[in-house]
Short mmCIF file of C-alpha atoms in Angstrom, two decimals:
data_model
loop_
_atom_site.label_atom_id
_atom_site.label_comp_id
_atom_site.label_asym_id
_atom_site.label_seq_id
_atom_site.Cartn_x
_atom_site.Cartn_y
_atom_site.Cartn_z
CA MET A 9 40.14 -23.91 6.20
CA PHE A 10 37.91 -25.78 8.64
CA GLU A 11 38.62 -23.15 11.30
CA SER A 12 37.55 -20.36 8.94
CA VAL A 13 34.34 -22.21 8.01
CA LYS A 14 33.61 -22.82 11.70
CA GLY A 15 34.22 -19.13 12.41
CA ARG A 16 31.76 -18.13 9.70
CA ILE A 17 29.15 -20.52 11.06
CA ASP A 18 29.59 -19.18 14.59
CA ALA A 19 29.31 -15.62 13.32
CA LEU A 20 26.14 -16.51 11.42
CA LYS A 21 24.63 -18.15 14.51
CA THR A 22 25.49 -15.10 16.58
CA ALA A 23 23.90 -12.76 14.03
CA MET A 24 20.76 -14.89 13.90
CA THR A 25 20.30 -15.36 17.63
CA GLU A 26 21.34 -11.93 18.90
CA ASN A 27 19.39 -8.92 17.77
CA LYS A 28 20.94 -6.04 19.63
CA PRO A 29 20.10 -2.62 18.18
CA GLN A 30 22.50 -0.06 19.58
CA PRO A 31 21.17 3.22 21.00
CA GLN A 32 21.33 6.41 18.96
CA PRO A 33 23.48 9.31 20.15
CA ASN A 34 20.49 11.37 21.29
CA GLU A 35 18.80 8.54 23.21
CA HIS A 36 18.91 7.89 26.97
CA ARG A 37 20.97 4.78 27.58
CA LEU A 38 19.82 2.33 30.23
CA THR A 39 21.99 2.69 33.32
CA GLY A 40 21.60 -0.82 34.74
CA SER A 41 20.07 0.56 37.93
CA LEU A 42 16.50 -0.68 38.06
CA ALA A 43 15.30 2.18 40.30
CA ASP A 44 16.80 4.91 38.07
CA ASP A 45 15.59 3.32 34.83
CA MET A 46 12.06 2.89 36.20
CA VAL A 47 11.94 6.57 37.17
CA THR A 48 13.02 7.59 33.66
CA LEU A 49 10.51 5.27 31.98
CA ARG A 50 7.61 6.36 34.18
CA ALA A 51 8.45 9.96 33.35
CA MET A 52 8.44 9.13 29.62
CA PHE A 53 5.00 7.49 29.92
CA SER A 54 3.78 10.37 32.14
CA ASN A 55 2.33 7.75 34.51
CA SER A 56 -0.22 6.74 31.87
CA SER A 57 -2.96 4.46 33.18
CA ASP A 58 -2.34 1.79 30.52
CA PHE A 59 1.37 1.50 31.35
CA LEU A 60 1.62 -1.62 33.51
CA THR A 61 4.60 -2.58 35.63
CA ARG A 62 5.10 -5.66 37.77
CA GLU A 63 8.12 -5.61 40.05
CA ILE A 64 9.34 -8.96 41.40
CA THR A 65 12.38 -10.27 43.26
CA ILE A 66 14.34 -13.27 42.00
CA THR A 67 16.70 -14.70 44.66
CA GLY A 68 17.15 -11.25 46.04
CA VAL A 69 17.67 -9.59 42.63
CA PRO A 70 15.07 -6.89 41.80
CA ALA A 71 13.41 -7.14 38.38
CA ALA A 72 10.40 -5.60 36.64
CA PHE A 73 8.11 -6.48 33.75
CA LEU A 74 6.85 -3.58 31.60
CA MET A 75 3.92 -3.75 29.18
CA ILE A 76 0.92 -1.87 27.78
CA GLU A 77 -2.54 -2.99 28.86
CA GLY A 78 -4.51 -4.62 26.07
CA MET A 79 -1.52 -5.26 23.81
CA VAL A 80 -0.05 -8.34 25.49
CA ASN A 81 -1.36 -11.89 25.69
CA LEU A 82 -1.37 -12.34 29.48
CA GLN A 83 -1.92 -16.10 29.29
CA THR A 84 1.12 -16.57 27.05
CA MET A 85 3.17 -14.34 29.31
CA SER A 86 2.13 -16.28 32.40
CA GLU A 87 2.77 -19.73 30.90
CA MET A 88 6.03 -19.02 29.11
CA LEU A 89 7.66 -16.47 31.36
CA LEU A 90 6.22 -15.93 34.84
CA GLU A 91 5.52 -19.52 35.91
CA PRO A 92 8.90 -20.99 34.83
CA LEU A 93 10.71 -18.01 36.31
CA LEU A 94 8.99 -18.03 39.70
CA SER A 95 8.97 -21.82 40.07
CA HIS A 96 12.64 -22.37 39.26
CA ARG A 97 15.03 -22.79 42.18
CA PHE A 98 18.03 -20.60 41.54
CA PRO A 99 21.26 -21.19 43.49
CA ALA A 100 21.87 -18.96 46.45
CA HIS A 101 23.35 -15.58 45.64
CA ALA A 102 22.69 -16.03 41.94
CA LYS A 103 24.12 -13.28 39.77
CA PRO A 104 21.79 -11.07 37.67
CA GLN A 105 23.48 -12.25 34.47
CA ASP A 106 22.81 -15.90 35.41
CA ILE A 107 19.12 -15.09 35.85
CA CYS A 108 19.02 -13.32 32.48
CA ASP A 109 20.75 -16.21 30.72
CA TYR A 110 18.36 -18.73 32.26
CA ILE A 111 15.32 -16.77 31.08
CA GLU A 112 16.60 -16.47 27.52
CA ASN A 113 17.98 -19.99 27.11
CA ARG A 114 15.54 -22.18 29.05
CA THR A 115 12.18 -20.44 29.46
CA ILE A 116 11.40 -18.09 26.58
CA LEU A 117 9.83 -19.64 23.50
CA ALA A 118 8.77 -16.37 21.90
CA ALA A 119 9.91 -15.81 18.31
CA ASP A 120 10.95 -12.19 18.92
CA THR A 121 13.61 -11.80 21.60
CA ILE A 122 15.44 -8.49 21.36
CA HIS A 123 17.99 -6.75 23.52
CA VAL A 124 17.41 -2.99 23.83
CA TYR A 125 19.86 -0.52 25.32
CA SER A 126 17.98 2.78 25.59
CA CYS A 127 14.79 4.06 27.16
CA GLU A 128 13.49 5.16 23.75
CA GLN A 129 13.91 1.63 22.39
CA VAL A 130 12.10 0.24 25.43
CA PHE A 131 9.29 2.69 24.74
CA ARG A 132 8.99 1.56 21.09
CA MET A 133 9.03 -2.12 22.05
CA ILE A 134 6.30 -1.70 24.64
CA MET A 135 4.15 0.27 22.21
CA SER A 136 4.49 -2.59 19.71
CA GLY A 137 3.08 -5.16 22.14
CA PHE A 138 6.33 -6.52 23.56
CA VAL A 139 6.92 -7.47 27.19
CA VAL A 140 10.12 -5.83 28.45
CA LEU A 141 12.10 -7.29 31.33
CA LEU A 142 14.48 -5.10 33.36
CA ILE A 143 16.88 -6.74 35.82
CA ASP A 144 18.92 -4.77 38.31
CA ASN A 145 22.62 -4.46 37.40
CA ILE A 146 21.96 -5.54 33.79
CA PRO A 147 22.75 -2.64 31.40
CA TYR A 148 20.15 -3.66 28.82
CA ALA A 149 16.52 -4.78 28.69
CA CYS A 150 15.06 -7.93 27.15
CA ALA A 151 11.96 -7.52 24.95
CA TYR A 152 9.80 -10.56 24.21
CA GLY A 153 7.18 -10.69 21.49
CA MET A 154 3.94 -11.72 23.21
CA GLN A 155 1.45 -9.57 21.33
CA GLY A 156 -2.17 -10.18 22.11
CA PHE A 157 -4.07 -7.11 20.91
CA SER A 158 -7.34 -7.42 19.03
CA PHE A 159 -7.47 -6.87 15.28
CA ARG A 160 -9.67 -7.49 12.27
CA SER A 161 -9.33 -11.00 10.89
CA VAL A 162 -8.13 -11.69 7.37
CA GLY A 163 -11.05 -11.28 4.97
CA GLU A 164 -11.86 -10.77 1.31
CA PRO A 165 -10.60 -7.49 -0.20
CA SER A 166 -13.38 -4.97 -0.65
CA ALA A 167 -11.75 -2.73 -3.28
CA GLU A 168 -10.20 -5.40 -5.56
CA VAL A 169 -12.85 -8.02 -6.17
CA ASN A 170 -12.00 -11.02 -8.35
CA GLU A 171 -13.73 -14.17 -9.54
CA LEU A 172 -11.09 -16.88 -9.54
CA GLY A 173 -8.32 -15.53 -7.29
CA SER A 174 -7.59 -15.71 -3.60
CA ARG A 175 -10.09 -14.39 -1.08
CA GLU A 176 -7.38 -13.15 1.28
CA GLY A 177 -6.70 -9.45 1.73
CA PHE A 178 -4.32 -7.48 3.87
CA THR A 179 -5.40 -6.56 7.37
CA GLU A 180 -4.16 -3.89 9.78
CA PRO A 181 -1.34 -5.63 11.78
CA LEU A 182 1.95 -5.42 9.88
CA ARG A 183 3.32 -8.82 10.96
CA ILE A 184 0.27 -10.68 9.65
CA ASN A 185 0.58 -8.94 6.28
CA MET A 186 4.25 -9.87 6.12
CA SER A 187 3.41 -13.52 6.80
CA MET A 188 0.86 -13.57 3.96
CA VAL A 189 3.54 -12.39 1.53
CA ARG A 190 6.14 -14.84 2.84
CA ARG A 191 3.68 -17.72 2.52
CA ARG A 192 3.30 -17.02 -1.21
CA ILE A 193 6.98 -16.54 -2.08
CA LYS A 194 9.14 -19.19 -0.43
CA SER A 195 12.41 -17.78 -1.68
CA PRO A 196 15.52 -16.77 0.29
CA SER A 197 15.85 -13.70 -1.94
CA LEU A 198 12.62 -12.23 -0.54
CA LYS A 199 13.69 -9.58 1.95
CA PHE A 200 11.82 -7.47 4.51
CA ASP A 201 13.29 -4.17 5.72
CA LEU A 202 11.50 -2.87 8.82
CA PHE A 203 11.96 0.65 10.26
CA PRO A 204 9.82 3.37 11.89
CA VAL A 205 8.49 6.53 10.20
CA GLY A 206 6.94 9.52 11.96
CA ARG A 207 8.57 11.47 14.76
CA VAL A 208 5.64 11.03 17.16
CA SER A 209 3.73 7.97 15.94
CA GLN A 210 6.86 5.87 15.17
CA THR A 211 4.78 3.87 12.71
CA ASP A 212 6.47 0.70 11.49
CA ILE A 213 6.76 0.36 7.72
CA CYS A 214 8.22 -2.57 5.82
CA LEU A 215 9.97 -2.57 2.45
CA ILE A 216 9.50 -5.84 0.55
CA TYR A 217 11.59 -6.75 -2.47
CA MET A 218 13.52 -9.54 -4.17
CA THR A 219 17.23 -9.02 -3.67
CA ASP A 220 18.12 -10.70 -6.98
CA ARG A 221 15.62 -8.69 -9.03
CA VAL A 222 15.30 -5.22 -7.59
CA SER A 223 17.38 -2.35 -8.93
CA LYS A 224 19.94 -1.20 -6.39
CA SER A 225 19.51 2.37 -7.56
CA LEU A 226 15.73 2.15 -7.14
CA LEU A 227 16.19 0.84 -3.62
CA ARG A 228 18.58 3.65 -2.72
CA GLN A 229 16.22 6.31 -4.07
CA LEU A 230 13.27 4.89 -2.19
CA LYS A 231 15.12 4.64 1.12
CA ARG A 232 16.44 8.17 0.71
CA LYS A 233 12.93 9.54 0.15
CA LEU A 234 11.50 7.64 3.10
CA SER A 235 14.30 8.79 5.40
CA SER A 236 13.60 12.43 4.46
CA ILE A 237 9.99 12.28 5.66
CA SER A 238 9.57 14.63 8.63
CA LEU A 239 5.91 13.99 9.47
CA ASP A 240 4.82 13.73 13.09
CA VAL A 241 2.38 10.88 12.45
CA VAL A 242 1.82 8.35 9.65
CA LEU A 243 -1.65 6.82 9.89
CA THR A 244 -2.35 5.56 6.37
CA SER A 245 -0.71 5.05 2.99
CA GLY A 246 -1.83 8.47 1.79
CA TYR A 247 0.67 10.10 4.16
CA LEU A 248 3.60 8.60 2.22
CA LYS A 249 2.35 8.94 -1.36
CA PRO A 250 3.28 12.63 -1.83
CA PHE A 251 6.87 11.92 -0.78
CA LEU A 252 7.18 9.07 -3.29
CA SER A 253 5.54 10.80 -6.24
CA GLY A 254 7.77 12.38 -8.86
CA THR A 255 5.38 15.12 -10.06
CA PRO A 256 3.18 16.56 -7.30
CA TRP A 257 0.63 18.22 -9.64
CA SER A 258 0.00 15.28 -11.97
CA LEU A 259 -3.51 13.84 -12.01
CA PHE A 260 -2.43 10.27 -12.70
CA PRO A 261 -0.80 8.28 -9.88
CA ASP A 262 2.78 7.03 -10.10
CA VAL A 263 2.46 4.96 -6.90
CA SER A 264 0.07 2.03 -7.08
CA THR A 265 -2.01 0.72 -4.18
CA THR A 266 -3.21 -2.81 -3.51
CA GLU A 267 -4.83 -4.73 -0.68
CA ARG A 268 -4.20 -8.16 -2.21
CA PRO A 269 -1.09 -10.14 -1.20
CA ASP A 270 -1.08 -12.09 -4.47
CA VAL A 271 -1.02 -8.86 -6.50
CA LEU A 272 1.81 -7.52 -4.35
CA CYS A 273 3.80 -10.73 -4.85
CA ALA A 274 3.29 -10.50 -8.61
CA LYS A 275 4.64 -6.95 -8.69
CA ILE A 276 7.76 -7.57 -6.61
CA GLN A 277 8.57 -10.48 -8.92
CA GLU A 278 9.08 -7.85 -11.62
CA GLY A 279 11.72 -5.98 -9.63
CA ARG A 280 9.44 -3.52 -7.83
CA VAL A 281 9.44 -2.56 -4.17
CA ALA A 282 6.34 -2.84 -1.97
CA ILE A 283 5.70 -0.83 1.19
CA LEU A 284 3.54 -2.21 4.00
CA ILE A 285 2.39 0.23 6.69
CA ASP A 286 1.35 -0.85 10.16
CA GLY A 287 -2.29 0.00 10.80
CA THR A 288 -3.56 0.05 7.21
CA PRO A 289 -4.60 -2.83 4.91
CA PHE A 290 -3.32 -1.11 1.75
CA ALA A 291 0.21 -1.59 0.44
CA LEU A 292 2.13 0.79 -1.83
CA VAL A 293 4.11 -0.43 -4.84
CA VAL A 294 6.75 1.51 -6.78
CA PRO A 295 7.43 2.12 -9.58
CA CYS A 296 3.99 2.23 -11.18
CA LEU A 297 2.99 2.08 -14.86
CA PHE A 298 -0.16 3.67 -16.29
CA THR A 299 -1.20 0.45 -18.05
CA GLU A 300 -1.37 -1.40 -14.71
CA ASN A 301 -4.58 0.43 -13.89
CA PHE A 302 -6.31 -1.59 -16.62
CA GLN A 303 -5.00 -4.98 -15.45
CA SER A 304 -6.44 -7.28 -12.83
CA LEU A 305 -5.71 -10.71 -11.44
CA ASP A 306 -8.65 -12.21 -13.32
CA ASP A 307 -6.94 -11.35 -16.61
CA TYR A 308 -4.58 -14.27 -15.96
CA ALA A 309 -7.26 -16.63 -14.71
CA HIS A 310 -9.42 -16.41 -17.86
CA SER A 311 -8.49 -17.41 -21.38
CA ALA A 312 -6.31 -15.07 -23.42
CA PHE A 313 -8.98 -13.96 -25.89
CA TYR A 314 -11.51 -13.13 -23.17
CA ALA A 315 -8.91 -11.33 -21.03
CA SER A 316 -7.93 -9.23 -24.06
CA PHE A 317 -11.59 -8.44 -24.74
CA VAL A 318 -12.16 -7.29 -21.15
CA ARG A 319 -8.99 -5.19 -21.22
CA ILE A 320 -10.11 -3.41 -24.40
CA ILE A 321 -13.44 -2.67 -22.70
CA LYS A 322 -11.55 -1.05 -19.83
CA TYR A 323 -9.58 1.23 -22.14
CA VAL A 324 -12.73 2.23 -24.04
CA SER A 325 -14.57 2.88 -20.77
CA PHE A 326 -11.77 5.13 -19.54
CA PHE A 327 -11.89 7.36 -22.62
CA VAL A 328 -15.70 7.38 -22.59
CA SER A 329 -15.80 8.45 -18.94
CA ILE A 330 -13.57 11.51 -19.45
CA LEU A 331 -14.44 12.53 -23.04
CA LEU A 332 -18.13 11.76 -23.58
CA PRO A 333 -19.66 14.70 -21.61
CA GLY A 334 -17.20 17.20 -23.10
CA ILE A 335 -17.70 15.93 -26.66
CA TYR A 336 -21.49 15.99 -26.24
CA VAL A 337 -21.40 19.60 -25.05
CA ALA A 338 -18.95 20.63 -27.79
CA VAL A 339 -20.87 18.99 -30.61
CA SER A 340 -24.26 20.23 -29.39
CA THR A 341 -22.98 23.82 -28.97
CA PHE A 342 -20.48 24.36 -31.81
CA HIS A 343 -20.78 21.46 -34.28
CA PRO A 344 -24.43 20.37 -34.55
CA GLU A 345 -23.88 19.46 -38.22
CA LEU A 346 -21.97 16.38 -37.07
CA LEU A 347 -25.12 14.85 -35.54
CA PRO A 348 -27.71 12.86 -37.52
CA HIS A 349 -30.83 14.91 -38.19
CA ALA A 350 -33.14 12.67 -36.14
CA LEU A 351 -30.80 12.80 -33.11
CA LEU A 352 -30.32 16.56 -33.51
CA PHE A 353 -34.07 17.19 -33.52
CA ASN A 354 -34.53 15.05 -30.38
CA ILE A 355 -31.77 16.93 -28.55
CA ALA A 356 -33.17 20.29 -29.62
CA ALA A 357 -36.68 19.32 -28.49
CA ALA A 358 -35.39 18.15 -25.11
CA GLU A 359 -33.28 21.28 -24.54
CA GLU A 360 -36.05 23.72 -25.48
CA THR A 361 -37.74 23.35 -22.09
CA THR A 362 -34.58 23.58 -19.97
CA PRO A 363 -33.59 26.97 -18.49
CA PHE A 364 -29.78 26.53 -18.72
CA PRO A 365 -27.35 26.24 -21.65
CA ILE A 366 -26.24 22.69 -22.30
CA GLY A 367 -22.73 23.33 -20.91
CA ILE A 368 -24.01 24.74 -17.61
CA GLU A 369 -26.51 21.89 -17.46
CA ALA A 370 -23.71 19.33 -17.81
CA LEU A 371 -21.67 20.96 -15.02
CA ILE A 372 -24.65 21.11 -12.67
CA ILE A 373 -25.76 17.53 -13.14
CA HIS A 374 -22.23 16.12 -12.83
CA PHE A 375 -21.66 18.19 -9.70
CA LEU A 376 -24.91 16.83 -8.20
CA TYR A 377 -23.83 13.32 -9.10
CA GLU A 378 -20.49 13.72 -7.28
CA ILE A 379 -22.30 15.09 -4.21
CA MET A 380 -24.66 12.11 -4.07
CA ARG A 381 -21.85 9.64 -4.66
CA GLU A 382 -19.83 11.09 -1.79
CA ALA A 383 -22.88 11.09 0.46
CA GLY A 384 -23.67 7.47 -0.32
CA LEU A 385 -20.05 6.50 0.26
CA ARG A 386 -19.60 8.16 3.67
CA LEU A 387 -22.99 7.49 5.23
CA PRO A 388 -23.82 4.18 6.97
CA ARG A 389 -24.93 1.49 4.56
CA PRO A 390 -28.68 1.56 5.34
CA ILE A 391 -28.80 5.31 4.79
CA GLY A 392 -26.48 5.02 1.79
CA HIS A 393 -29.05 2.90 -0.05
CA ALA A 394 -31.65 5.58 0.63
CA VAL A 395 -29.35 8.24 -0.84
CA SER A 396 -28.93 6.19 -4.01
CA ILE A 397 -32.70 5.89 -4.38
CA VAL A 398 -33.24 9.62 -3.82
CA GLY A 399 -30.38 10.41 -6.22
CA ALA A 400 -31.98 8.32 -8.95
CA LEU A 401 -35.22 10.24 -8.49
CA VAL A 402 -33.53 13.65 -8.41
CA ILE A 403 -31.24 13.17 -11.40
CA GLY A 404 -33.67 10.99 -13.30
CA ASP A 405 -37.39 11.26 -13.79
CA ALA A 406 -38.13 14.21 -11.48
CA ALA A 407 -35.49 16.48 -13.02
CA VAL A 408 -36.61 15.70 -16.58
CA THR A 409 -40.31 16.08 -15.75
CA ALA A 410 -39.68 19.43 -14.07
CA GLY A 411 -37.84 20.65 -17.14
CA LEU A 412 -34.59 21.34 -15.32
CA ILE A 413 -32.49 18.77 -17.22
CA GLY A 414 -32.88 17.28 -20.67
CA ALA A 415 -33.34 13.53 -21.08
CA PRO A 416 -30.23 13.13 -23.32
CA MET A 417 -28.06 14.69 -20.59
CA VAL A 418 -29.36 12.17 -18.05
CA MET A 419 -28.33 9.38 -20.44
CA ILE A 420 -24.86 10.91 -20.82
CA VAL A 421 -24.40 11.17 -17.05
CA ALA A 422 -25.53 7.57 -16.47
CA THR A 423 -23.21 6.23 -19.18
CA THR A 424 -20.28 8.26 -17.88
CA ALA A 425 -20.84 7.17 -14.27
CA ILE A 426 -20.98 3.49 -15.16
CA ALA A 427 -17.89 3.74 -17.37
CA SER A 428 -15.90 5.48 -14.64
CA PHE A 429 -16.45 2.53 -12.27
CA VAL A 430 -14.79 0.11 -14.72
CA VAL A 431 -11.32 1.47 -13.82
CA PRO A 432 -11.46 2.15 -10.05
CA PRO A 433 -7.77 3.12 -9.59
CA LEU A 434 -8.25 6.10 -11.93
CA TYR A 435 -11.56 7.37 -10.56
CA GLU A 436 -10.01 10.44 -8.92
CA ALA A 437 -8.37 11.54 -12.17
CA ILE A 438 -11.51 10.74 -14.17
CA SER A 439 -13.72 12.88 -11.91
CA VAL A 440 -11.49 15.95 -12.29
CA LEU A 441 -10.76 15.54 -16.00
CA ARG A 442 -14.45 15.16 -16.77
CA PHE A 443 -15.13 18.71 -15.53
CA PHE A 444 -12.11 20.10 -17.42
CA PHE A 445 -13.28 18.58 -20.69
CA ILE A 446 -16.79 19.96 -20.18
CA LEU A 447 -15.38 23.47 -19.61
CA VAL A 448 -13.11 23.20 -22.66
CA GLY A 449 -15.92 21.78 -24.79
CA MET A 450 -18.39 24.55 -23.90
CA SER A 451 -15.79 27.28 -24.55
CA MET A 452 -13.74 26.08 -27.56
CA GLY A 453 -15.62 23.12 -29.02
CA LEU A 454 -13.94 20.04 -30.46
CA TYR A 455 -10.77 21.98 -31.27
CA GLY A 456 -10.32 22.78 -27.59
CA ILE A 457 -10.94 19.15 -26.61
CA ILE A 458 -8.33 17.94 -29.11
CA LEU A 459 -5.81 20.54 -27.90
CA PHE A 460 -6.42 19.71 -24.23
CA SER A 461 -6.13 16.00 -24.98
CA LEU A 462 -2.74 16.56 -26.61
CA VAL A 463 -1.53 18.62 -23.63
CA LEU A 464 -2.73 15.89 -21.27
CA PHE A 465 -1.02 13.20 -23.34
CA VAL A 466 2.28 15.08 -23.35
CA ASN A 467 2.03 15.62 -19.59
CA VAL A 468 1.48 11.92 -18.96
CA CYS A 469 4.31 10.87 -21.28
CA ALA A 470 6.71 13.22 -19.49
CA LYS A 471 5.91 11.75 -16.08
CA THR A 472 8.30 9.22 -14.57
CA SER A 473 8.22 6.99 -11.52
CA PHE A 474 11.72 6.51 -10.06
CA GLY A 475 13.27 7.06 -13.50
CA ILE A 476 10.81 4.80 -15.36
CA PRO A 477 8.25 6.45 -17.73
CA ILE A 478 4.77 5.63 -16.48
CA THR A 479 3.50 5.31 -20.07
CA ALA A 480 5.98 2.51 -20.84
CA PRO A 481 5.87 0.20 -22.77
CA VAL A 482 3.63 2.31 -25.05
CA ALA A 483 5.78 5.46 -24.96
CA PRO A 484 8.67 4.73 -25.28
CA PHE A 485 7.56 1.75 -27.30
CA SER A 486 8.74 -1.73 -26.32
CA LEU A 487 7.55 -4.49 -28.61
CA SER A 488 8.28 -7.41 -26.30
CA ALA A 489 6.34 -5.85 -23.40
CA MET A 490 3.31 -5.16 -25.62
CA ARG A 491 2.45 -8.85 -25.31
CA ASP A 492 0.72 -7.99 -22.06
CA THR A 493 -0.49 -4.40 -22.43
CA PHE A 494 -3.55 -3.77 -24.59
CA LEU A 495 -3.89 -7.48 -25.30
CA ARG A 496 -2.91 -10.48 -23.22
CA LEU A 497 -1.33 -13.24 -25.25
CA SER A 498 -1.32 -16.90 -24.26
CA PHE A 499 1.07 -18.22 -21.64
CA ARG A 500 2.91 -20.29 -24.25
CA THR A 501 3.88 -17.06 -26.01
CA LEU A 502 4.59 -15.07 -22.89
CA GLN A 503 6.97 -17.62 -21.39
CA LYS A 504 9.39 -17.43 -24.34
CA LYS A 505 11.04 -14.26 -23.06
CA THR A 506 11.52 -12.87 -19.60
CA ALA A 507 12.34 -9.31 -18.53
CA SER A 508 12.10 -6.90 -15.63
CA ILE A 509 10.62 -3.46 -15.28
CA GLU A 510 14.07 -1.82 -15.43
CA GLN A 511 14.64 -3.32 -18.90
CA LEU A 512 11.88 -1.23 -20.49
CA ASN A 513 12.84 1.36 -23.07
CA GLY A 514 13.28 4.89 -21.76
CA VAL A 515 14.51 3.94 -18.29
CA ALA A 516 16.78 6.64 -16.90
CA THR A 517 20.49 5.88 -16.76
CA GLY A 518 21.46 4.44 -13.40
CA THR A 519 18.00 3.18 -12.52
CA SER A 520 18.85 -0.35 -13.56
CA GLY A 521 21.51 -1.25 -11.06
CA LYS A 522 21.28 -5.00 -10.71
CA GLU A 523 24.38 -7.08 -10.99
CA ASP A 524 22.60 -9.85 -12.89
CA THR A 525 19.25 -9.55 -14.67
CA SER A 526 19.37 -12.77 -16.65
CA ASN A 527 17.05 -14.58 -14.26
CA THR A 528 14.42 -11.85 -13.93
CA ASN A 529 10.90 -12.79 -14.89
CA THR A 530 7.76 -10.94 -15.85
CA ASP A 531 5.67 -13.96 -16.58
CA PRO A 532 2.05 -12.72 -16.57
CA SER A 533 1.11 -15.36 -14.04
CA ASN A 534 3.16 -13.19 -11.70
CA ARG A 535 1.46 -9.98 -12.77
CA SER A 536 -1.82 -8.30 -12.00
#
C-alpha cells in the first residue's frame, strides 16, 4: 500500500514539475542539431528585425537563446539565467544533458518552465514573451517565462461603474486577468483551461469554471464550438461571440460581457463558464440570461428595498426607451382620442409649423441623435464635448425655432435617450427596436405595436443559450429563482435555498451533467 501511495506521489510530482507538450503530426520536430534548428527557426521568422538570438558556448557545447525584442525582461534574464550560467565552472567535457539539468535545477527561478519539441511550439513561446534555450544535441528546447513587455496597469472599469464595489478591472495581458480571478476564489475547484485560437494570430484564450459546479455537457458544447472556429485572427471578444450564439439573427445577446473580475467570479459560482481573451479587457460568460442585463454589483451592496426599487426603474426604462417613440407616433397619428384635450391641442399647435408628418419627424430626429452619439463616442474627448454641445443646439432650440421639429418630439427624444442609457448592455438592441416600433406605429398604429411586441416576446422566449432559455426564470417560470429577478429579497431569505443555473425550469435534457449539484450555490452575494 505504501509503495502504491509513493508511486502516486511521484507521478503527481512529475506531472506538476514537467510540462512537456508533444508536437502535433504536422509540426516540424526539433532535430537536436543546433545549426539545423536555427536555420529552420530563422526561416520561420523570415529574419525579422525583432527576432533576437544570442549564441554562446558552454564548456565547448554550442547553445543559443531566442527571444523577441521588447517582450522579455532583460534584467531578469541576465540575473537569473545568463550570470549563473556563464559564471559556473562546469567539469571538463560536460555533457549537454548535464548542462540542461543544471540550468533547470539550480539556476532558473521562473514560474513557467516548459519543454517544447517542435519549431512551431518554439515560435508560440517566443511570441508569448518566453526566452527559449536551445542546446546542441538536446532534442527539445527549454522555454522560460521572463515576460517584460509594457501593458496598461489595472484600473477602474470604464463600462461598469459601481459605487461600493471593487475598483479593479480587467486589463489586456491574459495572465494578469487570470491572477485577479484566482485571488478572489481561493478554491481548488477553480480551473483554468488555456489554448490558442486563430490560425495566424494564435491568440491565447482561457476557459474559467468551477469543476464541482459546471455542467459537463455545457463544457463539452463550449469546447466543441471553440475548436470549430476557423478564423485567421482573434483580436477582441467580438470575434468569438457569433460562434457562441445560438440564434445569429436575434437582437438580444445570449453571451454576456464583463470587465469586472468580481462579476466574473460571481457568475462562475453559478455554474457558468467564463472566457478570457489575451489582448482585450472584456471577458465573455456563457450561458447568459436576459434578466442579468438589469442586475449590477451595487444591487447586492445596497439594502434590499432600495435595490428592488432601482431594478424596477431599470425595467421601466427599458420599455420606455423602445416603446415611447412608437406609441407617441401611433397615438398622435391614429388614436388622438386617447390623449387629454389640453395635451392634444398643444401637440397639434406644435406640429402645425413643421413640414414633415410626425412619423417621418420621429425617424429623422432619432437618426440625427444616433449620428451625433456615434460622433461623440469616436472622436477625441475634447472634440467629443463640442459635438455634444452642437448636438444639443441642433436637436433642441434651433430645430424648434426653425420649425423643423416640434417641441413635444424633442421631449420624447430626450426622454428616450436618457432611458436607453440606464441599461447599457442592451443599448444595441434598444437602438434598432426603437426604429422598428416607430415604423410600425406610423403604419399600423397601436394594433401594430401590440402585434410586433408579441412577435418580439415570442422570439425572445424561444431563444436559448447552451440549452438554457434566456428568459428563465420568468419563462419558464421558476418561483425559487424569482427571489432575485424583478425584486431582490434580503440575504436572510436568499440563503435558505441554493441552486445552480442548470436547475432552472426549461433546461434542455442533457445540459445539466454534473455528478453532484447538492453543493451548488447562487447566493446573490455571488451574483451581479
